[in-house]
Amino acid sequence: MSAAREMLCDTARAVFAEAVTAGIAPVEEAGFALLLVPEADGGFGGDWGDVNAVLQIAGVIIPDLPVAALIASDALQPAATVSLMAGAMGQALVLSIEHVNTRHQFGRPLGKFQAVQQSLAVMACEVRAVEAAAGALAARLDAVGLDPSAAGFEIAAAKLRANRAVGVVTAIAHQVHGAIGFTREYDLNRVTIALMRWRGEQGNDAYWAARLGRQVAGLRGRGLWEALTVR
Amino acid sequence: MQGFALYPFDPPGDIGALRAELRAWLAVNQPQGDIVARANCWASFDADFSRALGAAGYIGMTLPTRYGGGDRHPLERYVIIEELLAAGAPVGAHWIADRQTGPLILRYGSEEQRERYLPGIARGELYACIGLSEPGAGSDLAAVRTTARETAEGWRVSGQKIWTTGAHFSHVMLALVRTEEGSERNAGLSQLLIDLDTPGITIRPIIDMAGHHDFNEVFFDDVLVPHGALVGTRGQGWQQVTAELGLERSGPERYLSSHALLATLIDAAGADPDPAVAVLIGELTAEMWTLRQLSMSTAAKLAVGEDPMVEASVVKELGNAFEQEMPRRVQAIVDCPWDDPGDLGRLLRALLIASPSFSLRGGTREVIRGIIARGLGLR
């Protein structure tokens, strides 16, 4: 990550932490709405790579606040949601790993049980896939100057992939946490409920699968590969 | 875990031109193979094709020119490999030599070994196989029992390898053997380059349930191998092998080897597909696109000299699951009789039968998940 983006992320973390109790106001005041606005127009001149990084943090710290709507246009909301989902899934994994390494049962940490290790490996693969999808989508949006129609393929593929990961990630996160993860006071539900909500927002699985499928059918078999590799 | 870093896939040169060049070459040189052979093309043996591909400079691309290589960037090689696989080119003969054995000899081999083996590999004429698995060991690579005893005249090798892909057409085996008497597990192992025409070696075929002959049993009955066959450092075989496995687990073959089925499904569905088929195509496409991003990021990490052990395992785990599910999901949606004579039917049947092997080769799913769990700090 570039130094500038790291600074941006540090700022986002501090502002979002304040926003947890104060609502959206601190985020608005910090000027995140200007992130994508060019410097010449008084904005910060950021790119979608920056948005992706900031929204991943938002997905962890303030999943309930409408940060994405503040930064991105309506047409880019599905892409913004993918970034939020990547962040929330990463957090579900972090919490799960911490829990199984701390919680002892049957005389050893849960994480030492092979069955638990295998479940978390499956979960980590899903999280990694969504992070990669969000990163690749960001790269595409930046390459086409944030034109949503030129990134239609990537938006559909990334949102669909993120949606499909939700079931696996939320199920395993709650399973390895046991009852504590199902309480209101423990942090896990903040991200898992948000993930369940985001799966259905900005296009559910059926919507994007049908849309992407029809688009690809128009390319024909060889055309799909050619379309993938010109990007 | 702090999240995986995504490495930018940024090859030098004009990649669009490189793709176009290879596509044009394939249009002239690729045999009109059967659709089923094209589907699992990294297991399709065609010596003439391998030789032509080598002559065109598409094998041993990353090897130095003084060994007959192309001195190209690893990500340029990646682009060529994904194009070959997407086209279903029969790359099976030289596959292992190009992907693993060549780079390993360059990295760990002696000057004599490099001069002896690398030019033939780059020409697409010298084939290699990997001697890791042994009877009774399964995925437990550290359970190697084949021994190599150092004597005045050379190494005396005794033991047996199994599941050795391509041993029956390969010229040389890169074998993991126990060189320290009484050593256990992953200590005391070394790698030897063994010419397969050496007296005392017996190769027996194992025919798989699809009727193919890929695997073999290889017996070593007090085989005399020259001192110079030792690769790298005596006793460091385990470290060398694990570095090699990163090359094996992350490539585009982990999600592209059955690309032909997706392409054929799309062609069979037509421009206005049945809604259920459209959904299936969309889901498979999203997965393949994501896998390609993961695989490219892992290749980029390898290219800058880092060891992407965990990332490579993620690609293998997700890629194998994708390839294994694809024929099952197609069968569940598309009405296609078992003995359908069309392209889609024959391909579907062949891949359904082949698919159990996808999560076995290159390390079983459970072992791969164990590597990922270690990367997560759980072991």
Coordinates of C-alpha atoms in Angstrom, one line a residue:
Chain A
M1 CA 0.0 0.0 0.0
S2 CA 1.3 3.5 -0.9
A3 CA 2.2 5.9 1.9
A4 CA -0.6 8.2 0.9
R5 CA -3.2 5.4 1.0
E6 CA -1.9 4.3 4.4
M7 CA -2.4 7.8 5.7
L8 CA -5.9 7.9 4.3
C9 CA -6.6 4.6 6.0
D10 CA -5.3 5.8 9.4
T11 CA -7.5 8.9 9.1
A12 CA -10.5 6.7 8.2
R13 CA -9.9 4.5 11.2
A14 CA -9.8 7.4 13.6
V15 CA -12.9 9.2 12.0
F16 CA -14.9 5.9 11.8
A17 CA -14.1 5.1 15.5
E18 CA -15.6 8.5 16.4
A19 CA -18.6 7.8 14.1
V20 CA -19.4 4.7 16.0
T21 CA -21.0 6.7 18.8
A22 CA -21.6 10.1 17.0
G23 CA -23.4 8.8 13.8
I24 CA -22.5 9.8 10.3
A25 CA -21.6 13.4 11.2
P26 CA -17.8 13.0 11.8
V27 CA -17.5 11.1 8.4
E28 CA -19.3 13.9 6.6
E29 CA -17.2 16.6 8.3
A30 CA -13.9 14.8 7.5
G31 CA -14.6 15.3 3.8
F32 CA -14.8 11.6 2.6
A33 CA -17.5 12.8 0.2
L34 CA -14.7 14.6 -1.6
L35 CA -12.5 11.5 -1.9
L36 CA -13.1 10.9 -5.6
V37 CA -13.4 14.6 -6.6
P38 CA -10.4 15.8 -8.6
E39 CA -7.9 18.1 -6.8
A40 CA -8.6 20.9 -9.4
D41 CA -12.2 20.9 -8.2
G42 CA -11.3 21.1 -4.5
G43 CA -11.4 17.3 -3.8
F44 CA -8.8 14.9 -2.8
G45 CA -8.3 13.4 -6.2
G46 CA -8.4 9.8 -4.9
D47 CA -9.0 6.7 -7.0
W48 CA -11.2 3.6 -6.5
G49 CA -8.3 1.8 -4.9
D50 CA -8.5 4.4 -2.2
V51 CA -12.3 4.0 -2.0
N52 CA -11.9 0.2 -1.7
A53 CA -9.4 0.6 1.2
V54 CA -11.6 3.1 3.0
L55 CA -14.8 1.1 2.6
Q56 CA -13.2 -2.1 3.7
I57 CA -12.4 -0.3 7.0
A58 CA -16.0 1.1 7.1
G59 CA -17.3 -2.5 6.7
V60 CA -15.5 -3.4 9.9
I61 CA -16.0 -0.3 12.1
I62 CA -19.3 1.3 11.0
P63 CA -21.2 -1.3 8.9
D64 CA -24.5 0.4 9.8
L65 CA -23.7 3.9 8.6
P66 CA -24.2 4.9 4.9
V67 CA -20.6 5.7 4.2
A68 CA -20.6 4.2 0.7
A69 CA -23.5 6.5 -0.4
L70 CA -21.5 9.5 0.8
I71 CA -18.5 8.6 -1.4
A72 CA -19.8 6.8 -4.5
S73 CA -22.5 7.5 -7.1
D74 CA -25.6 5.4 -7.3
A75 CA -24.3 3.5 -10.3
L76 CA -21.2 2.5 -8.3
Q77 CA -23.0 1.4 -5.2
P78 CA -22.8 -2.3 -6.1
A79 CA -19.0 -1.9 -6.4
A80 CA -18.9 0.0 -3.1
T81 CA -20.9 -2.8 -1.4
V82 CA -18.3 -5.4 -2.5
S83 CA -15.6 -3.4 -0.7
L84 CA -17.7 -3.2 2.4
M85 CA -18.3 -6.9 2.3
A86 CA -14.6 -7.7 1.8
G87 CA -13.8 -5.7 5.0
A88 CA -16.6 -7.3 7.0
M89 CA -15.6 -10.8 5.9
G90 CA -12.0 -10.1 6.8
Q91 CA -13.1 -9.0 10.3
A92 CA -15.3 -12.1 10.7
L93 CA -12.1 -14.1 10.0
V94 CA -10.0 -12.1 12.4
L95 CA -12.5 -12.5 15.2
S96 CA -12.8 -16.2 14.5
I97 CA -9.1 -16.8 14.6
E98 CA -8.7 -14.8 17.8
H99 CA -11.5 -16.8 19.4
V100 CA -10.3 -20.3 18.5
N101 CA -6.8 -19.4 19.6
T102 CA -8.0 -18.1 23.0
R103 CA -10.9 -20.4 23.9
H104 CA -9.8 -23.7 25.4
Q105 CA -12.0 -26.8 25.4
F106 CA -11.2 -30.4 26.0
G107 CA -7.8 -29.3 27.4
R108 CA -6.5 -27.3 24.4
P109 CA -7.3 -24.2 22.3
L110 CA -10.1 -24.8 19.8
G111 CA -7.7 -23.8 17.0
K112 CA -5.6 -27.0 17.6
F113 CA -8.5 -29.2 16.5
Q114 CA -8.1 -30.3 12.9
A115 CA -11.8 -30.0 12.2
V116 CA -11.7 -26.3 13.3
Q117 CA -8.6 -25.7 11.3
Q118 CA -10.2 -27.1 8.2
S119 CA -13.3 -25.0 8.6
L120 CA -11.3 -21.8 9.0
A121 CA -9.2 -22.6 6.0
V122 CA -12.4 -22.9 3.9
M123 CA -13.5 -19.6 5.3
A124 CA -10.1 -17.9 4.7
C125 CA -10.3 -19.0 1.0
E126 CA -13.7 -17.3 0.6
V127 CA -12.4 -14.1 2.3
R128 CA -9.3 -14.1 0.1
A129 CA -11.5 -14.5 -3.0
V130 CA -13.6 -11.5 -2.1
E131 CA -10.6 -9.4 -1.3
A132 CA -9.1 -10.3 -4.7
A133 CA -12.5 -9.6 -6.4
A134 CA -12.7 -6.2 -4.7
G135 CA -9.1 -5.4 -5.6
A136 CA -9.5 -6.4 -9.3
L137 CA -12.8 -4.5 -9.6
A138 CA -11.0 -1.4 -8.2
A139 CA -8.2 -1.8 -10.7
R140 CA -10.7 -2.0 -13.5
L141 CA -12.7 1.0 -12.4
D142 CA -9.5 3.0 -12.2
A143 CA -8.5 1.9 -15.6
V144 CA -11.8 3.0 -17.2
G145 CA -12.0 6.3 -15.3
L146 CA -14.8 5.1 -12.9
D147 CA -17.2 4.5 -15.8
P148 CA -19.6 1.9 -14.4
S149 CA -20.8 0.7 -17.8
A150 CA -17.2 0.0 -18.9
A151 CA -16.8 -2.1 -15.7
G152 CA -20.1 -3.9 -16.0
F153 CA -18.6 -7.3 -16.2
E154 CA -16.3 -6.8 -13.2
I155 CA -19.1 -5.3 -11.1
A156 CA -21.4 -8.2 -11.8
A157 CA -18.7 -10.8 -11.2
A158 CA -17.4 -9.3 -8.0
K159 CA -20.8 -8.6 -6.4
L160 CA -21.9 -12.1 -7.3
R161 CA -18.7 -13.7 -5.9
A162 CA -19.0 -11.6 -2.7
N163 CA -22.7 -12.6 -2.3
R164 CA -21.9 -16.3 -2.7
A165 CA -19.2 -16.0 0.0
V166 CA -21.6 -14.6 2.6
G167 CA -23.3 -18.0 3.3
V168 CA -20.0 -19.8 3.9
V169 CA -18.3 -17.0 5.8
T170 CA -21.2 -16.2 8.2
A171 CA -21.9 -19.9 8.8
I172 CA -18.4 -20.9 9.7
A173 CA -17.7 -17.7 11.8
H174 CA -20.7 -18.4 14.0
Q175 CA -20.1 -22.1 14.1
V176 CA -16.5 -21.8 15.4
H177 CA -17.6 -19.1 17.9
G178 CA -20.3 -21.2 19.5
A179 CA -22.9 -19.5 21.7
I180 CA -20.8 -16.4 22.5
G181 CA -20.9 -15.3 18.9
F182 CA -24.7 -15.4 19.0
T183 CA -24.9 -12.8 21.7
R184 CA -25.8 -9.2 21.1
E185 CA -22.8 -7.9 23.1
Y186 CA -20.1 -9.8 21.3
D187 CA -18.8 -8.1 18.2
L188 CA -19.3 -10.8 15.6
N189 CA -23.0 -10.0 14.8
R190 CA -22.1 -6.4 13.8
V191 CA -20.4 -7.8 10.7
T192 CA -22.4 -10.9 10.1
I193 CA -25.8 -9.2 10.1
A194 CA -24.3 -6.5 7.8
L195 CA -23.1 -9.3 5.4
M196 CA -26.5 -10.9 5.4
R197 CA -28.1 -7.5 4.6
W198 CA -25.5 -6.6 1.8
R199 CA -26.0 -9.9 0.1
G200 CA -29.5 -8.8 -0.8
E201 CA -28.7 -5.2 -1.5
Q202 CA -27.4 -3.8 -4.8
G203 CA -28.5 -7.1 -6.5
N204 CA -28.8 -10.5 -5.0
D205 CA -27.2 -13.7 -6.4
A206 CA -30.0 -14.4 -8.8
Y207 CA -30.0 -10.8 -10.2
W208 CA -26.2 -10.7 -11.0
A209 CA -26.0 -14.3 -12.1
A210 CA -28.7 -13.9 -14.7
R211 CA -27.3 -10.6 -15.8
L212 CA -23.7 -11.8 -16.1
G213 CA -24.8 -15.1 -17.6
R214 CA -26.7 -13.4 -20.4
Q215 CA -23.8 -11.0 -21.0
V216 CA -21.4 -14.0 -21.3
A217 CA -23.8 -16.0 -23.5
G218 CA -23.6 -13.1 -26.0
L219 CA -19.8 -13.4 -26.1
R220 CA -19.8 -17.1 -26.9
G221 CA -17.3 -19.6 -25.4
R222 CA -14.1 -18.3 -27.0
G223 CA -15.3 -14.7 -26.6
L224 CA -15.5 -15.1 -22.8
W225 CA -11.7 -15.8 -22.7
E226 CA -10.9 -13.0 -25.1
A227 CA -13.0 -10.6 -23.1
L228 CA -11.3 -11.6 -19.9
T229 CA -7.8 -11.2 -21.3
V230 CA -8.2 -7.8 -22.9
R231 CA -8.8 -6.2 -19.5
Chain B
M1 CA -4.6 -12.2 9.7
Q2 CA -4.1 -8.7 8.3
G3 CA -5.6 -9.6 4.9
F4 CA -3.6 -10.9 2.0
A5 CA -1.6 -8.3 0.0
L6 CA -2.7 -8.3 -3.6
Y7 CA 0.3 -8.2 -5.8
P8 CA -0.2 -6.3 -9.0
F9 CA 0.2 -8.5 -12.1
D10 CA 2.4 -6.2 -14.2
P11 CA 4.4 -8.0 -16.9
P12 CA 6.9 -6.1 -18.9
G13 CA 6.5 -5.5 -22.7
D14 CA 3.4 -5.5 -24.8
I15 CA 1.2 -8.3 -23.4
G16 CA -1.5 -7.8 -25.9
A17 CA 1.0 -8.4 -28.7
L18 CA 2.4 -11.5 -27.0
R19 CA -1.1 -13.0 -26.7
A20 CA -1.9 -12.2 -30.3
E21 CA 1.4 -13.7 -31.4
L22 CA 0.7 -17.0 -29.6
R23 CA -2.9 -17.1 -30.8
A24 CA -1.8 -16.7 -34.4
W25 CA 0.9 -19.4 -33.8
L26 CA -1.7 -21.8 -32.3
A27 CA -4.1 -21.2 -35.2
V28 CA -1.4 -22.8 -37.5
N29 CA 0.2 -25.3 -35.2
Q30 CA -2.4 -26.6 -32.8
P31 CA -3.6 -30.1 -33.8
Q32 CA -7.3 -30.4 -34.4
G33 CA -7.6 -32.5 -31.2
D34 CA -10.8 -34.0 -29.9
I35 CA -12.8 -31.9 -27.5
V36 CA -12.2 -34.3 -24.7
A37 CA -8.4 -34.3 -25.2
R38 CA -8.5 -30.5 -25.2
A39 CA -10.4 -30.3 -21.9
N40 CA -7.7 -31.8 -19.8
C41 CA -4.9 -30.6 -22.0
W42 CA -2.1 -30.5 -19.5
A43 CA -2.3 -34.3 -19.4
S44 CA -2.4 -34.6 -23.2
F45 CA 0.9 -35.9 -24.6
D46 CA 1.9 -34.8 -28.1
A47 CA 5.7 -34.9 -28.7
D48 CA 5.4 -33.1 -32.1
F49 CA 3.5 -30.3 -30.6
S50 CA 5.9 -29.9 -27.7
R51 CA 8.9 -29.8 -30.1
A52 CA 7.2 -27.2 -32.3
L53 CA 6.2 -25.1 -29.2
G54 CA 9.8 -25.3 -28.0
A55 CA 11.2 -24.3 -31.4
A56 CA 8.9 -21.3 -31.3
G57 CA 10.3 -20.2 -28.0
Y58 CA 7.3 -20.9 -25.7
I59 CA 9.0 -23.5 -23.5
G60 CA 11.7 -22.7 -20.9
M61 CA 10.8 -19.1 -21.4
T62 CA 12.2 -17.9 -18.1
L63 CA 15.5 -19.9 -18.4
P64 CA 18.6 -17.9 -19.4
T65 CA 19.5 -17.9 -23.1
R66 CA 22.8 -19.6 -22.5
Y67 CA 20.8 -22.7 -21.6
G68 CA 18.5 -22.4 -24.6
G69 CA 15.8 -20.4 -22.7
G70 CA 14.1 -17.2 -23.6
D71 CA 15.2 -15.0 -20.7
R72 CA 11.6 -13.8 -20.4
H73 CA 9.8 -12.5 -17.4
P74 CA 7.9 -15.1 -15.3
L75 CA 4.6 -13.2 -15.9
E76 CA 5.2 -13.3 -19.7
R77 CA 5.4 -17.1 -19.3
Y78 CA 2.2 -17.0 -17.2
V79 CA 0.4 -15.3 -20.1
I80 CA 1.6 -17.9 -22.5
I81 CA 0.5 -20.7 -20.2
E82 CA -3.0 -19.4 -19.7
E83 CA -3.4 -18.9 -23.4
L84 CA -2.2 -22.5 -24.1
L85 CA -4.6 -23.9 -21.5
A86 CA -7.6 -21.8 -22.6
A87 CA -7.0 -23.1 -26.1
G88 CA -6.7 -26.7 -25.0
A89 CA -3.3 -27.2 -26.5
P90 CA -1.7 -30.6 -25.8
V91 CA 1.1 -29.5 -23.4
G92 CA 1.3 -32.7 -21.3
A93 CA 4.6 -34.0 -22.6
H94 CA 6.8 -31.1 -21.5
W95 CA 4.5 -29.8 -18.8
I96 CA 6.3 -30.9 -15.7
A97 CA 9.8 -30.3 -17.1
D98 CA 8.9 -26.7 -18.1
R99 CA 6.9 -25.8 -14.9
Q100 CA 9.0 -27.4 -12.2
T101 CA 12.0 -29.4 -13.1
G102 CA 13.7 -26.7 -15.3
P103 CA 13.3 -23.9 -12.8
L104 CA 14.4 -26.2 -10.0
I105 CA 17.6 -27.3 -11.9
L106 CA 18.3 -23.6 -12.6
R107 CA 17.9 -22.7 -8.9
Y108 CA 19.6 -25.6 -7.2
G109 CA 21.4 -27.7 -9.9
S110 CA 25.1 -27.8 -10.7
E111 CA 26.5 -26.2 -13.8
E112 CA 26.9 -29.6 -15.3
Q113 CA 23.2 -30.5 -14.6
R114 CA 22.1 -27.2 -16.1
E115 CA 24.1 -27.7 -19.3
R116 CA 23.0 -31.3 -19.6
Y117 CA 19.2 -30.9 -19.0
L118 CA 18.0 -27.3 -19.6
P119 CA 18.6 -27.0 -23.4
G120 CA 16.6 -30.2 -24.0
I121 CA 13.8 -29.0 -21.7
A122 CA 13.6 -25.7 -23.5
R123 CA 13.5 -27.4 -26.9
G124 CA 10.4 -29.4 -25.7
E125 CA 12.3 -32.6 -26.3
L126 CA 13.3 -33.6 -22.8
Y127 CA 10.6 -34.6 -20.4
A128 CA 10.6 -35.0 -16.6
C129 CA 8.6 -36.6 -13.9
I130 CA 8.5 -36.0 -10.1
G131 CA 9.4 -38.8 -7.7
L132 CA 7.6 -37.8 -4.5
S133 CA 4.8 -40.2 -3.6
E134 CA 5.5 -43.6 -2.2
P135 CA 3.4 -46.7 -1.5
G136 CA 1.7 -46.4 1.9
A137 CA 2.7 -42.7 2.3
G138 CA -0.2 -41.0 0.4
S139 CA -0.1 -37.3 1.0
D140 CA 2.5 -37.7 3.7
L141 CA 5.5 -36.7 1.7
A142 CA 7.8 -36.9 4.7
A143 CA 7.2 -40.6 4.8
V144 CA 9.7 -41.2 2.1
R145 CA 11.5 -44.6 2.4
T146 CA 13.4 -44.8 -0.9
T147 CA 17.0 -44.7 0.1
A148 CA 20.2 -43.5 -1.7
R149 CA 23.4 -44.7 -0.2
E150 CA 26.6 -43.0 -1.2
T151 CA 29.3 -45.4 -2.3
A152 CA 32.7 -44.9 -4.1
E153 CA 31.1 -45.4 -7.5
G154 CA 28.0 -43.3 -6.9
W155 CA 24.5 -43.4 -5.2
R156 CA 22.9 -46.7 -4.8
V157 CA 19.1 -46.1 -5.0
S158 CA 16.6 -48.7 -3.7
G159 CA 12.8 -48.3 -3.2
Q160 CA 9.6 -47.5 -5.0
K161 CA 7.7 -44.4 -6.1
I162 CA 4.1 -44.4 -7.1
W163 CA 1.5 -42.1 -8.8
T164 CA 4.3 -40.8 -10.9
T165 CA 2.7 -38.9 -13.7
G166 CA 4.4 -39.4 -17.1
A167 CA 7.2 -41.7 -15.9
H168 CA 6.5 -43.9 -18.9
F169 CA 7.5 -41.2 -21.4
S170 CA 9.9 -39.1 -19.3
H171 CA 13.7 -39.1 -19.7
V172 CA 14.5 -38.1 -16.1
M173 CA 13.0 -38.2 -12.7
L174 CA 13.7 -35.7 -10.0
A175 CA 13.4 -38.0 -7.0
L176 CA 13.2 -37.2 -3.3
V177 CA 15.2 -39.9 -1.5
R178 CA 16.5 -40.6 2.0
T179 CA 20.3 -40.1 2.0
E180 CA 20.9 -40.2 5.7
E181 CA 20.6 -43.6 7.1
G182 CA 18.2 -43.7 10.1
S183 CA 16.9 -40.2 9.5
E184 CA 13.2 -39.5 10.1
R185 CA 10.4 -37.4 8.6
N186 CA 11.7 -34.4 6.7
A187 CA 15.3 -34.5 7.8
G188 CA 18.0 -36.4 5.9
L189 CA 16.2 -36.1 2.5
S190 CA 17.9 -35.1 -0.8
Q191 CA 16.9 -34.7 -4.4
L192 CA 18.5 -36.8 -7.2
L193 CA 18.1 -36.4 -10.9
I194 CA 17.8 -39.9 -12.2
D195 CA 17.9 -40.8 -15.9
L196 CA 15.1 -43.3 -16.4
D197 CA 17.1 -45.5 -18.8
T198 CA 19.5 -46.4 -15.9
P199 CA 19.6 -50.2 -15.4
G200 CA 17.6 -51.5 -12.5
I201 CA 14.6 -49.2 -13.0
T202 CA 11.2 -50.8 -13.7
I203 CA 8.2 -48.7 -14.7
R204 CA 4.7 -50.2 -14.5
P205 CA 1.6 -48.4 -15.6
I206 CA -1.4 -47.6 -13.4
I207 CA -4.6 -47.2 -15.5
D208 CA -7.0 -44.7 -13.9
M209 CA -10.8 -45.0 -13.8
A210 CA -11.1 -42.9 -16.9
G211 CA -9.1 -45.5 -18.7
H212 CA -6.0 -43.2 -19.1
H213 CA -2.4 -44.1 -18.5
D214 CA -1.0 -41.0 -16.6
F215 CA 0.3 -42.7 -13.4
N216 CA 3.0 -45.2 -12.9
E217 CA 4.8 -47.2 -10.3
V218 CA 8.6 -46.9 -10.5
F219 CA 10.8 -49.5 -8.9
F220 CA 14.5 -48.9 -8.0
D221 CA 16.4 -52.1 -7.6
D222 CA 19.9 -51.1 -6.4
V223 CA 20.2 -48.6 -9.1
L224 CA 23.6 -47.0 -9.6
V225 CA 23.3 -43.2 -10.1
P226 CA 26.4 -41.0 -10.6
H227 CA 27.6 -38.7 -7.7
G228 CA 26.7 -35.7 -10.0
A229 CA 23.0 -36.6 -9.8
L230 CA 22.6 -34.9 -6.4
V231 CA 20.6 -31.7 -6.9
G232 CA 21.4 -28.8 -4.5
T233 CA 22.5 -29.6 -1.0
R234 CA 22.6 -33.1 0.5
G235 CA 20.0 -33.2 3.3
Q236 CA 18.1 -30.1 2.1
G237 CA 15.7 -32.1 -0.1
W238 CA 12.6 -31.2 1.9
Q239 CA 13.2 -27.4 1.7
Q240 CA 13.9 -27.7 -2.0
V241 CA 10.7 -29.7 -2.6
T242 CA 8.4 -27.4 -0.7
A243 CA 9.7 -24.4 -2.7
E244 CA 9.0 -26.4 -5.9
L245 CA 5.4 -27.1 -4.8
G246 CA 4.7 -23.4 -4.8
L247 CA 5.3 -23.5 -8.6
E248 CA 2.9 -26.5 -8.9
R249 CA 0.0 -25.2 -6.9
S250 CA -0.7 -21.7 -8.1
G251 CA -0.6 -21.8 -11.9
P252 CA -3.6 -21.2 -14.2
E253 CA -3.9 -24.9 -14.6
R254 CA -5.7 -25.0 -11.3
Y255 CA -8.8 -23.4 -12.7
L256 CA -8.3 -23.5 -16.5
S257 CA -7.8 -27.2 -17.1
S258 CA -11.5 -27.8 -17.7
H259 CA -12.2 -24.4 -19.2
A260 CA -13.3 -26.2 -22.4
L261 CA -16.5 -27.4 -20.5
L262 CA -17.5 -23.8 -19.7
A263 CA -16.8 -22.6 -23.2
T264 CA -18.7 -25.6 -24.7
L265 CA -21.6 -25.0 -22.3
I266 CA -21.8 -21.3 -23.4
D267 CA -21.7 -22.3 -27.0
A268 CA -24.4 -25.0 -26.5
A269 CA -26.6 -22.6 -24.6
G270 CA -26.7 -20.1 -27.5
A271 CA -27.1 -16.3 -27.4
D272 CA -30.5 -16.4 -25.5
P273 CA -30.0 -19.2 -22.9
D274 CA -32.6 -20.8 -20.7
P275 CA -32.8 -18.7 -17.5
A276 CA -31.4 -21.5 -15.3
V277 CA -28.5 -22.0 -17.7
A278 CA -27.8 -18.3 -17.8
V279 CA -27.6 -18.3 -14.0
L280 CA -25.2 -21.2 -14.0
I281 CA -23.0 -19.5 -16.6
G282 CA -23.0 -16.3 -14.6
E283 CA -22.0 -18.1 -11.4
L284 CA -19.2 -20.1 -13.1
T285 CA -18.0 -17.0 -14.8
A286 CA -17.8 -15.0 -11.6
E287 CA -15.8 -17.8 -10.0
M288 CA -13.4 -18.2 -12.9
W289 CA -12.8 -14.4 -13.1
T290 CA -12.1 -14.3 -9.3
L291 CA -9.8 -17.3 -9.5
R292 CA -7.9 -15.7 -12.3
Q293 CA -7.3 -12.6 -10.2
L294 CA -6.1 -14.8 -7.3
S295 CA -3.8 -16.8 -9.5
M296 CA -2.3 -13.7 -11.2
S297 CA -1.7 -12.1 -7.8
T298 CA 0.1 -15.3 -6.6
A299 CA 2.2 -15.5 -9.8
A300 CA 3.1 -11.8 -9.3
K301 CA 4.3 -12.6 -5.7
L302 CA 6.3 -15.6 -7.0
A303 CA 7.8 -13.3 -9.7
V304 CA 9.2 -10.9 -7.2
G305 CA 11.0 -13.8 -5.4
E306 CA 8.6 -14.3 -2.4
D307 CA 7.2 -17.6 -1.4
P308 CA 3.4 -17.6 -1.8
M309 CA 2.9 -20.9 0.0
V310 CA -0.4 -19.9 1.5
E311 CA -1.7 -18.0 -1.5
A312 CA -0.8 -20.8 -3.8
S313 CA -2.7 -23.2 -1.5
V314 CA -5.8 -20.9 -1.6
V315 CA -5.6 -20.9 -5.5
K316 CA -5.4 -24.7 -5.5
E317 CA -8.2 -25.2 -2.9
L318 CA -10.6 -22.9 -4.7
G319 CA -9.5 -23.9 -8.2
N320 CA -9.9 -27.6 -7.5
A321 CA -13.4 -27.0 -5.9
F322 CA -14.4 -25.0 -9.0
E323 CA -13.2 -27.6 -11.5
Q324 CA -14.8 -30.4 -9.5
E325 CA -18.1 -28.6 -9.1
M326 CA -18.4 -27.4 -12.6
P327 CA -19.3 -30.8 -14.3
R328 CA -21.6 -31.7 -11.4
R329 CA -23.5 -28.4 -11.6
V330 CA -23.7 -28.6 -15.4
Q331 CA -25.2 -32.1 -15.1
A332 CA -27.7 -30.8 -12.5
I333 CA -29.0 -28.1 -14.8
V334 CA -28.5 -29.3 -18.4
D335 CA -30.5 -32.3 -19.6
C336 CA -27.8 -34.5 -21.3
P337 CA -27.9 -38.3 -21.5
W338 CA -24.8 -40.1 -20.2
D339 CA -23.9 -41.4 -23.6
D340 CA -24.8 -38.3 -25.6
P341 CA -22.5 -38.2 -28.6
G342 CA -22.3 -34.4 -28.8
D343 CA -19.4 -32.3 -27.7
L344 CA -21.1 -31.2 -24.5
G345 CA -22.2 -34.7 -23.5
R346 CA -18.9 -36.3 -24.1
L347 CA -17.0 -33.6 -22.4
L348 CA -19.4 -33.6 -19.4
R349 CA -19.0 -37.4 -19.0
A350 CA -15.2 -37.3 -19.3
L351 CA -14.9 -34.5 -16.7
L352 CA -17.4 -36.1 -14.3
I353 CA -15.2 -39.2 -14.3
A354 CA -11.9 -37.3 -14.2
S355 CA -13.0 -34.8 -11.5
P356 CA -12.3 -36.9 -8.3
S357 CA -8.6 -36.6 -9.2
F358 CA -8.6 -32.8 -9.2
S359 CA -8.5 -32.4 -5.4
L360 CA -5.9 -35.2 -5.1
R361 CA -3.1 -34.3 -7.5
G362 CA -0.6 -31.8 -6.2
G363 CA -1.6 -32.4 -2.5
T364 CA -5.0 -33.5 -1.2
R365 CA -7.6 -31.0 -0.1
E366 CA -7.1 -31.8 3.5
V367 CA -3.3 -31.3 3.3
I368 CA -3.8 -28.0 1.4
R369 CA -6.3 -26.8 4.0
G370 CA -3.8 -27.7 6.7
I371 CA -1.2 -25.4 5.0
I372 CA -3.7 -22.6 4.9
A373 CA -4.5 -23.1 8.6
R374 CA -0.8 -22.9 9.4
G375 CA -0.7 -19.6 7.5
L376 CA -3.6 -18.4 9.7
G377 CA -1.6 -19.1 12.8
L378 CA -3.6 -22.1 13.9
R379 CA -0.8 -24.7 13.8

